[in-house]
PDB file of C-alpha atoms and ligand atoms in Angstrom:
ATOM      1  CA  UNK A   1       0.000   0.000   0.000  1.00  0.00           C
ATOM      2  CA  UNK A   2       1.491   3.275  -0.602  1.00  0.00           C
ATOM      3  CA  UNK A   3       1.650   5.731   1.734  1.00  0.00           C
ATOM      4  CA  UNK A   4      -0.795   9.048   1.813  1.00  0.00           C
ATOM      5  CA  UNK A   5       0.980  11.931   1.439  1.00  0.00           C
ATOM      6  CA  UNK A   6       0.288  14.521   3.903  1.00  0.00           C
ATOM      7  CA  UNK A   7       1.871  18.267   3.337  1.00  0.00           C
ATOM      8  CA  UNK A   8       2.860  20.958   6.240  1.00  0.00           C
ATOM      9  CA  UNK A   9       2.010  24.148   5.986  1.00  0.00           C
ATOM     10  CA  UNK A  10       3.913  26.284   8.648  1.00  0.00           C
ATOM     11  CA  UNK A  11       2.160  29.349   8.938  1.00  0.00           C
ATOM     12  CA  UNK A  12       5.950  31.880  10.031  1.00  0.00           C
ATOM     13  CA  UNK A  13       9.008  32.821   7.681  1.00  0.00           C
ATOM     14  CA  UNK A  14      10.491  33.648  11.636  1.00  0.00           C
ATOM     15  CA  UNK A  15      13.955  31.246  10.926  1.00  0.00           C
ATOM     16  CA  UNK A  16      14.369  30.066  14.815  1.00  0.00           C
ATOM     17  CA  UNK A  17      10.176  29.694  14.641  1.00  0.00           C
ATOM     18  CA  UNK A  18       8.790  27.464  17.000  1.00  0.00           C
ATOM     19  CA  UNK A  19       6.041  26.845  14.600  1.00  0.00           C
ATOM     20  CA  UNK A  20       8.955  25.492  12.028  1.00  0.00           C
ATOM     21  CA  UNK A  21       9.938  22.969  14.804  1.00  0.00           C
ATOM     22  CA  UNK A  22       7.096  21.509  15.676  1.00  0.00           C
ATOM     23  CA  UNK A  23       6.651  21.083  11.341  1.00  0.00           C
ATOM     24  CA  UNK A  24      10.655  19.844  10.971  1.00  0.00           C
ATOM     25  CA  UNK A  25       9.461  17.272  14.261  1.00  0.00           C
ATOM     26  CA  UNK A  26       6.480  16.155  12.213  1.00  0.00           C
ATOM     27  CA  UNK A  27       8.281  15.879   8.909  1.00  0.00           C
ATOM     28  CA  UNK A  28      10.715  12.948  11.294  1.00  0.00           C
ATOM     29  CA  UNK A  29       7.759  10.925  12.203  1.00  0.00           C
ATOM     30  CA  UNK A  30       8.107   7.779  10.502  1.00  0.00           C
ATOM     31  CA  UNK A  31       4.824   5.231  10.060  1.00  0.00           C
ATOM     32  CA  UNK A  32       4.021   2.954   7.163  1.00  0.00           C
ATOM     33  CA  UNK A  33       0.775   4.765   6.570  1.00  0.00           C
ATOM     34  CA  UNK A  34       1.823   8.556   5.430  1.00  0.00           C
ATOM     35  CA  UNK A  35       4.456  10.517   4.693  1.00  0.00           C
ATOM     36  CA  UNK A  36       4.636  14.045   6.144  1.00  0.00           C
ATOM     37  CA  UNK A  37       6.501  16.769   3.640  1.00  0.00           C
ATOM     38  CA  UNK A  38       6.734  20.865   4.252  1.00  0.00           C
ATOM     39  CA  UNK A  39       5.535  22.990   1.868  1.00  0.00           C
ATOM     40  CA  UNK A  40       7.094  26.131   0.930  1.00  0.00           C
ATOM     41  CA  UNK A  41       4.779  29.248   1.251  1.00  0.00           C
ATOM     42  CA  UNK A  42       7.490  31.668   2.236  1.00  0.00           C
ATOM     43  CA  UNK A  43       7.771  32.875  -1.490  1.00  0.00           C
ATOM     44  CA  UNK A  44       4.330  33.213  -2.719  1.00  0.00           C
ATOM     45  CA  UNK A  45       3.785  36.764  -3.941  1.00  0.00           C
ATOM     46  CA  UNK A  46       0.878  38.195  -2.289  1.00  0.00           C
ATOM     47  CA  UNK A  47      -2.596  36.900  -3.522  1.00  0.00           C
ATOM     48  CA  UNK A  48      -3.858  39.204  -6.585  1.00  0.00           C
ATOM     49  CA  UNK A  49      -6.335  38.449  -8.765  1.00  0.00           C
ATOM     50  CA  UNK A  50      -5.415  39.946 -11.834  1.00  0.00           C
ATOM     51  CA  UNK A  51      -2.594  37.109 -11.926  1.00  0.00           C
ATOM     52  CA  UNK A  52      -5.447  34.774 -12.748  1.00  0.00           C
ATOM     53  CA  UNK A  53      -7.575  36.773 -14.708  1.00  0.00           C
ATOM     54  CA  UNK A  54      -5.117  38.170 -16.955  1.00  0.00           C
ATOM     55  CA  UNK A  55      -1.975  36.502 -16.462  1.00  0.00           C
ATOM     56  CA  UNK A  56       0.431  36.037 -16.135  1.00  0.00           C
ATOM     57  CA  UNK A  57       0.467  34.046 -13.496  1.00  0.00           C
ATOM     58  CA  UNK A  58       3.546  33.577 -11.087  1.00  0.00           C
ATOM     59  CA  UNK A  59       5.652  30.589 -11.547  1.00  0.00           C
ATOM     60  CA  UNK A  60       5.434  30.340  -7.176  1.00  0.00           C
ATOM     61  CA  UNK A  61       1.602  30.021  -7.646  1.00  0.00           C
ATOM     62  CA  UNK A  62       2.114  27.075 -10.816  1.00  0.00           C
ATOM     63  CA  UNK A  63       4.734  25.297  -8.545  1.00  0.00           C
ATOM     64  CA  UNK A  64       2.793  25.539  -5.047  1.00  0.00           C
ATOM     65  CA  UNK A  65      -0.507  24.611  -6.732  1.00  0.00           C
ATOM     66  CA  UNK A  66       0.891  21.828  -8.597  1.00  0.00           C
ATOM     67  CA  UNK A  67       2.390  20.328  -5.128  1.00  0.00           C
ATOM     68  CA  UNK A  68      -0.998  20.558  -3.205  1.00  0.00           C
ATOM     69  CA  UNK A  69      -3.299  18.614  -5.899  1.00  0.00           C
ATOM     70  CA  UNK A  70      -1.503  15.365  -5.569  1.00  0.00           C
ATOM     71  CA  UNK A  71      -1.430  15.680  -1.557  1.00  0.00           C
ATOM     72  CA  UNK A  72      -3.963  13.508   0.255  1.00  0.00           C
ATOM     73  CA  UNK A  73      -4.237  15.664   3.323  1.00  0.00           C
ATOM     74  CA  UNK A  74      -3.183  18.579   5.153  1.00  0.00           C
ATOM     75  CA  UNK A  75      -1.648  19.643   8.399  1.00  0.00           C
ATOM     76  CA  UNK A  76      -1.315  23.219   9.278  1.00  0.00           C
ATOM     77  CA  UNK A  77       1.197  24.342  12.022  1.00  0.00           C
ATOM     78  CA  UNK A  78       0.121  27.892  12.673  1.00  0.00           C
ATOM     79  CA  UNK A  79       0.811  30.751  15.318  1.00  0.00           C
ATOM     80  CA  UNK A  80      -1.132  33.490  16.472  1.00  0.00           C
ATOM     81  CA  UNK A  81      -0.589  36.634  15.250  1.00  0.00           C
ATOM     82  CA  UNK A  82      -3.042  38.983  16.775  1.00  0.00           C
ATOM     83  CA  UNK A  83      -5.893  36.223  17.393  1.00  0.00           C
ATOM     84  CA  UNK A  84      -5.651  35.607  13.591  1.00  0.00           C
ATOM     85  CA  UNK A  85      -3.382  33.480  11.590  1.00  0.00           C
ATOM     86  CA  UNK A  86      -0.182  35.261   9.866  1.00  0.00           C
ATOM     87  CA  UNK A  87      -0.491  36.943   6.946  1.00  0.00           C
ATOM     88  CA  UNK A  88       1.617  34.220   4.757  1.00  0.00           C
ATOM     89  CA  UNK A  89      -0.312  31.936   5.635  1.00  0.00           C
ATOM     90  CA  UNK A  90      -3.799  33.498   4.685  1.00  0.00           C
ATOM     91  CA  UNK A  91      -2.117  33.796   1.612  1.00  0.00           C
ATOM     92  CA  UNK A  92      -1.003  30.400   0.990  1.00  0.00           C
ATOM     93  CA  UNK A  93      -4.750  29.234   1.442  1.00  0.00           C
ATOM     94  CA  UNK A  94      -5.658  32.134  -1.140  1.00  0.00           C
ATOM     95  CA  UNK A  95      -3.548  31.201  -3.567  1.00  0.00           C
ATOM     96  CA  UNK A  96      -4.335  27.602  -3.254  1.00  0.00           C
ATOM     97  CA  UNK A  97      -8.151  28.460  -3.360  1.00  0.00           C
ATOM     98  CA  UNK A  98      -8.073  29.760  -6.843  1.00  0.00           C
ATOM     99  CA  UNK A  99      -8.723  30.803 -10.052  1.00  0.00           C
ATOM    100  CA  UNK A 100     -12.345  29.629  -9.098  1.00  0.00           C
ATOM    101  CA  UNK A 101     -13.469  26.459  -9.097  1.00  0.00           C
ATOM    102  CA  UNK A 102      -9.874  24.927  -9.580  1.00  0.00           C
ATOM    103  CA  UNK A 103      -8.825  25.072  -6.105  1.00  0.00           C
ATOM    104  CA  UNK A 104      -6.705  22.385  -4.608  1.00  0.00           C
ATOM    105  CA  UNK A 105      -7.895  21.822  -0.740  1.00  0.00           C
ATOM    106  CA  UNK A 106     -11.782  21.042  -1.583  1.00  0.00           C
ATOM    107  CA  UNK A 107     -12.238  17.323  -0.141  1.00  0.00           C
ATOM    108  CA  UNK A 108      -9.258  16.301   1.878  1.00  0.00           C
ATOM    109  CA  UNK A 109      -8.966  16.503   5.362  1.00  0.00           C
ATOM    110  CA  UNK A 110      -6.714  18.860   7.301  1.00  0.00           C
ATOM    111  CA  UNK A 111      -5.461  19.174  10.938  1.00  0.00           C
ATOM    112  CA  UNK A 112      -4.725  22.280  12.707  1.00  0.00           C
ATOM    113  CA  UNK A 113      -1.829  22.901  15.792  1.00  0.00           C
ATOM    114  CA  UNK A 114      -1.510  25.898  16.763  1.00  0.00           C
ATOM    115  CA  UNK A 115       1.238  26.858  19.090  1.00  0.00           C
ATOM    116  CA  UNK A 116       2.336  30.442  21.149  1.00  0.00           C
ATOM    117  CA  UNK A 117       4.926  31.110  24.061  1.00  0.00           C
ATOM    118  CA  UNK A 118       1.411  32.299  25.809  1.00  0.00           C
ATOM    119  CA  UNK A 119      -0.652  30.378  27.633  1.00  0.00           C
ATOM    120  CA  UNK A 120      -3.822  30.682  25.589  1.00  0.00           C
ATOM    121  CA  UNK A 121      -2.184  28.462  22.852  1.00  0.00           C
ATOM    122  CA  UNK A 122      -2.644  30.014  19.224  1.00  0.00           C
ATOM    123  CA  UNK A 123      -6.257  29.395  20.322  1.00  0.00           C
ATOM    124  CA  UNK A 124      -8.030  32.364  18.316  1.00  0.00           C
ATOM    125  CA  UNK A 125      -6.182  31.464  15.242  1.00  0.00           C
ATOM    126  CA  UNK A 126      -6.415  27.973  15.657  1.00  0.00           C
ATOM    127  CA  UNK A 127     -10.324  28.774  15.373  1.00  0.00           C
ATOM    128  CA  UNK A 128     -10.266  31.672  12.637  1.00  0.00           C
ATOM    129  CA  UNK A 129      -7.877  28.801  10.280  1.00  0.00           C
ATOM    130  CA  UNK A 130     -10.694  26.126  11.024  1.00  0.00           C
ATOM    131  CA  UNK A 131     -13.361  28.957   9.564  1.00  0.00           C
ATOM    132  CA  UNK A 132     -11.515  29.603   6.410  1.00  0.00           C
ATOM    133  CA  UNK A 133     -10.796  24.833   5.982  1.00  0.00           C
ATOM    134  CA  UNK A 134     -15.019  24.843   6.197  1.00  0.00           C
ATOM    135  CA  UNK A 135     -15.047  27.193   3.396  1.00  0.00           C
ATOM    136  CA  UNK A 136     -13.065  25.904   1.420  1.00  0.00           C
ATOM    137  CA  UNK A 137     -14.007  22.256   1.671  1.00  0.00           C
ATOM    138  CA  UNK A 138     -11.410  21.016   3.712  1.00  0.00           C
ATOM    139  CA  UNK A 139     -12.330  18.627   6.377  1.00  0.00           C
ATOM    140  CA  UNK A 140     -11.171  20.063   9.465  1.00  0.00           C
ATOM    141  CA  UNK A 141      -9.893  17.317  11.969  1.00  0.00           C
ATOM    142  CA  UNK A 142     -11.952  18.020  14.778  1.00  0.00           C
ATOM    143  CA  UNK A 143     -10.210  15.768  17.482  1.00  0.00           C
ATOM    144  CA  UNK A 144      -7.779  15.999  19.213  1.00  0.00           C
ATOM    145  CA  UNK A 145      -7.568  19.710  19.291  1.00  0.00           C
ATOM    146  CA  UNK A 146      -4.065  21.029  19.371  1.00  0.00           C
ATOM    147  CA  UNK A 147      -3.328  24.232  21.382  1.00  0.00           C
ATOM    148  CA  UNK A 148       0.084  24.383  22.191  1.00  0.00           C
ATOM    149  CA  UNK A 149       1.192  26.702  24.915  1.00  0.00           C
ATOM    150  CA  UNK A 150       4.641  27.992  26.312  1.00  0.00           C
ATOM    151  CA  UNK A 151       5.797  26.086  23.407  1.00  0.00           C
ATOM    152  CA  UNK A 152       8.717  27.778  23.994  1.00  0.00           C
ATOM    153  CA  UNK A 153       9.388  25.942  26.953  1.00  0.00           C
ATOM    154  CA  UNK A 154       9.400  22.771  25.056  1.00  0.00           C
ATOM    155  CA  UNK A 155      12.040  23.061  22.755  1.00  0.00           C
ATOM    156  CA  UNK A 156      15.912  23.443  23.478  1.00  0.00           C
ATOM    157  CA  UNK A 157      18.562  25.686  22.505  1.00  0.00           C
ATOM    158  CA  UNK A 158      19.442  23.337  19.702  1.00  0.00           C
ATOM    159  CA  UNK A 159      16.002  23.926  18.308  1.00  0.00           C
ATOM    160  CA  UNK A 160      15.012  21.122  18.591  1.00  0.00           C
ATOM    161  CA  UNK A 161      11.636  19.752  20.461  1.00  0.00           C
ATOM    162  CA  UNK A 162      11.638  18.363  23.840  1.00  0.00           C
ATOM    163  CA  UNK A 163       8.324  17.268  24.632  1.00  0.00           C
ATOM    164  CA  UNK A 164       4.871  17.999  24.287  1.00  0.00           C
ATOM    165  CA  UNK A 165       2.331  17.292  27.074  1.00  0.00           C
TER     166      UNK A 165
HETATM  167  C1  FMN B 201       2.562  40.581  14.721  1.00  0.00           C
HETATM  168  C2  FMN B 201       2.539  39.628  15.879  1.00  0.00           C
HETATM  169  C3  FMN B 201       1.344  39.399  16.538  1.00  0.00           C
HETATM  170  C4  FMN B 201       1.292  38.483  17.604  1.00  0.00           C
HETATM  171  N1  FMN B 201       0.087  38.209  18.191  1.00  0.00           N
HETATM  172  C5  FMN B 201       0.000  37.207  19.101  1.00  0.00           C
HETATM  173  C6  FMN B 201      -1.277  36.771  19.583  1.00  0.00           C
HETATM  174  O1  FMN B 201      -2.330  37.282  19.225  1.00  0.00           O
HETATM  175  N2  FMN B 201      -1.303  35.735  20.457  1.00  0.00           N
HETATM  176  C7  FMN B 201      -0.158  35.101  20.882  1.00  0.00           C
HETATM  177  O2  FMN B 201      -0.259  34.158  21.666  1.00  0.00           O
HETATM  178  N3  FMN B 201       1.061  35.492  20.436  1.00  0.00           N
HETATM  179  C8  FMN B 201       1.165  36.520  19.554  1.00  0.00           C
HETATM  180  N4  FMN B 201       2.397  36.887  19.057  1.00  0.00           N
HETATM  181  C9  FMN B 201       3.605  36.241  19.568  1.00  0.00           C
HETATM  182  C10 FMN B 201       3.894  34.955  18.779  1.00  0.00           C
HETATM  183  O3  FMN B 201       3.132  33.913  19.334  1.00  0.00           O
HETATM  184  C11 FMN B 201       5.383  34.631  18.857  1.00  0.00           C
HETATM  185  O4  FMN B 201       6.130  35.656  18.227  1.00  0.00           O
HETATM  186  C12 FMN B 201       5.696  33.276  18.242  1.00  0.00           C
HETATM  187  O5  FMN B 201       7.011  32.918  18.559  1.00  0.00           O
HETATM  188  C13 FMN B 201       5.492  33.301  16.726  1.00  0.00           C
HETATM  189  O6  FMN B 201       5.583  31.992  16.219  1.00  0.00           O
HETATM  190  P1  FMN B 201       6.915  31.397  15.561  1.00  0.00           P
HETATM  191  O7  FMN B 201       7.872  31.148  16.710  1.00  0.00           O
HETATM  192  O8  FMN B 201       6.501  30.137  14.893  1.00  0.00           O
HETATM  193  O9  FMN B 201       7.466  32.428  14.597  1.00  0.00           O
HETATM  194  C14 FMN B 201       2.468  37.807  18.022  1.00  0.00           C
HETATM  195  C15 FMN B 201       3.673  38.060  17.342  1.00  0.00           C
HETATM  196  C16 FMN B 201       3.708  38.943  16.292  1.00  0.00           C
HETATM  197  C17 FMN B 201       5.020  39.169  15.560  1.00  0.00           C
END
């Protein structure tokens, strides 16, 4: 049986981000059933319409479309950046979500961590990144929930992750 092919979508360009960890710590786990891969969304130029109606359209968006299709799932690893998601990765689900009717997340399912050195947990954009997977068709894993809090805690100065509780 081959494996499903799940992609990571880490929602900070920061380059010590915790967020990153957590995805690199992900991308490690080994299991005969799927295969966990990060996707790049660092260089997608913002989300602009035109690019689709008139062209022409960025080779980032052809490149980062092309590796969601084949993907049989989703997990995004997100902070909180003012009780939203970050900006990049908004964008990222943007992109993805058109020109319309050709996006590439409608019908797959998709987790959500979130993760902040506070101790509410990426909680409010854990929940505002769930609202945009409804809309777009994603099947938003509903347990276990994942708020991770004082993340910072649990990782070491090698960047690397110690634990999670
Ligand atoms: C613009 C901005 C807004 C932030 N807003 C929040 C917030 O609403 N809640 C929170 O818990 N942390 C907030 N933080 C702190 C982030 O959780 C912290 O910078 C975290 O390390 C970012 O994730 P990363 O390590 O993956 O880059 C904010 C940080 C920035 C830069």
């Amino acid at each position: 049986m081959s494996k499903k092919q799940i992609g990571l979508f880490v929602g900070s360009l920061r380059k010590a981000s915790y967020s990153k960890v957590l995805g690199r710590f992900i991308e490690g786990l080994s299991s005969d059933e799927f295969s966990y891969s990060m996707v790049d969304i660092a260089e997608l130029p913002l989300y602009n319409q035109d690019f689709d109606d008139h062209g022409p359209v960025p080779e980032a968006y052809v490149k980062f479309r092309e590796a969601v299709k084949p993907l049989n799932g989703f997990i995004f690893i997100t902070p909180e950046y003012n009780r939203s998601i970050p900006a990049v990765l908004k964008n990222a689900l943007d992109v993805g979500s058109r020109p319309y009717g050709h996006s590439v997340w409608s019908g797959k399912p998709g987790g959500v961590i979130s993760c902040s050195p506070g101790i509410y947990g990426g909680f409010g954009a854990n929940h505002h990144l769930r609202q945009s997977l409804v809309f777009l068709d994603v099947y938003p894993m509903q347990q276990p929930e994942s708020y991770l809090a004082n993340v910072n805690t649990s990782i070491n100065e090698q960047g690397r992750l110690l634990q999670i509780d």
